[in-house]
Amino acid sequence: VQLQASGGGLVQVGDSLSLSCAASGPSFSRYAVGWFRQAPGKEREFVAAISRSGSSTYYDDSVKGRFTISKDTAKKTVYLQMNDLRPEDTAVYYCAAKQTILTVEPETGVRWYDSWGQGTLVTVSS
């Protein structure tokens, strides 16, 4: 599957932003999807993930309660709704996917995913 992340931009502290991860290729319903981010000089880190069915979601503690991940299988798109943005949320955001079976839940490690989008920059200004 090929992934295209979009929706990044420059926002103020406390603002909201919605990122999209559009997939191309067959059988997107079989994929678990994760969002990661990488700030300058830092390693890529886990943000959120959603199971292939969309029934299970996972969040890093730093975004829990502020970010929401969702999946629209018909549109082959996964969204990351980001509310109450903070300067520390500034990073390039990447979506990633891995084909799984129903009983496998997504993981938080970068290496678990085998398809990656190109990234979209989110800048939160104070």
Short mmCIF file of C-alpha atoms in Angstrom, two decimals, residues 37-113:
data_model
loop_
_atom_site.label_atom_id
_atom_site.label_comp_id
_atom_site.label_asym_id
_atom_site.label_seq_id
_atom_site.Cartn_x
_atom_site.Cartn_y
_atom_site.Cartn_z
CA ARG A 37 6.27 12.18 14.49
CA GLN A 38 9.84 13.36 14.33
CA ALA A 39 11.03 16.66 15.71
CA PRO A 40 14.35 18.18 14.58
CA GLY A 41 17.27 16.33 16.12
CA LYS A 42 15.07 13.68 17.69
CA GLU A 43 14.13 10.13 16.88
CA ARG A 44 10.85 9.26 15.28
CA GLU A 45 8.28 8.54 17.99
CA PHE A 46 4.91 6.86 18.22
CA VAL A 47 1.82 9.05 18.40
CA ALA A 48 -1.24 6.90 17.78
CA ALA A 49 -2.39 3.71 16.08
CA ILE A 50 -5.61 2.06 15.00
CA SER A 51 -6.34 -1.60 14.36
CA ARG A 52 -7.36 -2.85 10.95
CA SER A 53 -10.99 -3.08 12.05
CA GLY A 54 -10.88 0.39 13.59
CA SER A 55 -12.21 -0.99 16.85
CA SER A 56 -9.00 -0.48 18.84
CA THR A 57 -6.97 2.68 19.20
CA TYR A 58 -3.74 3.42 21.02
CA TYR A 59 -2.10 6.68 22.04
CA ASP A 60 1.14 7.87 23.47
CA ASP A 61 0.62 9.41 26.89
CA SER A 62 1.77 12.79 25.59
CA VAL A 63 -1.24 13.08 23.25
CA LYS A 64 -3.88 11.07 25.09
CA GLY A 65 -7.04 13.10 25.51
CA ARG A 66 -5.97 15.63 22.86
CA PHE A 67 -5.51 13.54 19.70
CA THR A 68 -7.98 11.15 18.10
CA ILE A 69 -7.19 8.61 15.41
CA SER A 70 -9.94 7.27 13.16
CA LYS A 71 -10.21 5.15 10.04
CA ASP A 72 -12.59 5.41 7.10
CA THR A 73 -12.05 2.19 5.19
CA ALA A 74 -14.40 3.15 2.35
CA LYS A 75 -12.34 6.30 1.71
CA LYS A 76 -9.07 4.46 2.39
CA THR A 77 -8.12 7.23 4.77
CA VAL A 78 -6.94 7.45 8.36
CA TYR A 79 -7.29 10.72 10.23
CA LEU A 80 -5.49 12.24 13.17
CA GLN A 81 -7.53 14.96 14.84
CA MET A 82 -5.23 17.07 16.98
CA ASN A 83 -6.70 19.44 19.54
CA ASP A 84 -5.13 21.76 22.10
CA LEU A 85 -1.85 21.79 20.22
CA ARG A 86 1.33 22.65 22.08
CA PRO A 87 4.79 23.78 20.94
CA GLU A 88 6.14 20.34 21.78
CA ASP A 89 3.80 18.86 19.15
CA THR A 90 5.88 20.55 16.46
CA ALA A 91 7.27 17.85 14.19
CA VAL A 92 6.99 16.13 10.86
CA TYR A 93 4.13 13.68 11.13
CA TYR A 94 4.23 10.36 9.30
CA CYS A 95 1.61 7.71 8.79
CA ALA A 96 2.56 4.08 8.49
CA ALA A 97 0.72 0.86 7.80
CA LYS A 98 1.08 -2.87 8.15
CA GLN A 99 -1.18 -5.61 6.85
CA THR A 100 -2.38 -7.75 9.74
CA ILE A 101 -4.84 -10.45 10.65
CA LEU A 102 -7.84 -9.55 12.79
CA THR A 103 -6.37 -10.80 16.05
CA VAL A 104 -3.18 -8.75 15.78
CA GLU A 105 -3.18 -5.35 17.39
CA PRO A 106 -0.93 -2.54 16.11
CA GLU A 107 2.35 -1.93 17.82
CA THR A 108 4.11 1.26 18.78
CA GLY A 109 7.52 0.47 17.32
CA VAL A 110 8.72 2.06 14.11
CA ARG A 111 10.07 -1.21 12.75
CA TRP A 112 6.74 -3.03 13.00
CA TYR A 113 5.30 -1.00 10.12
#
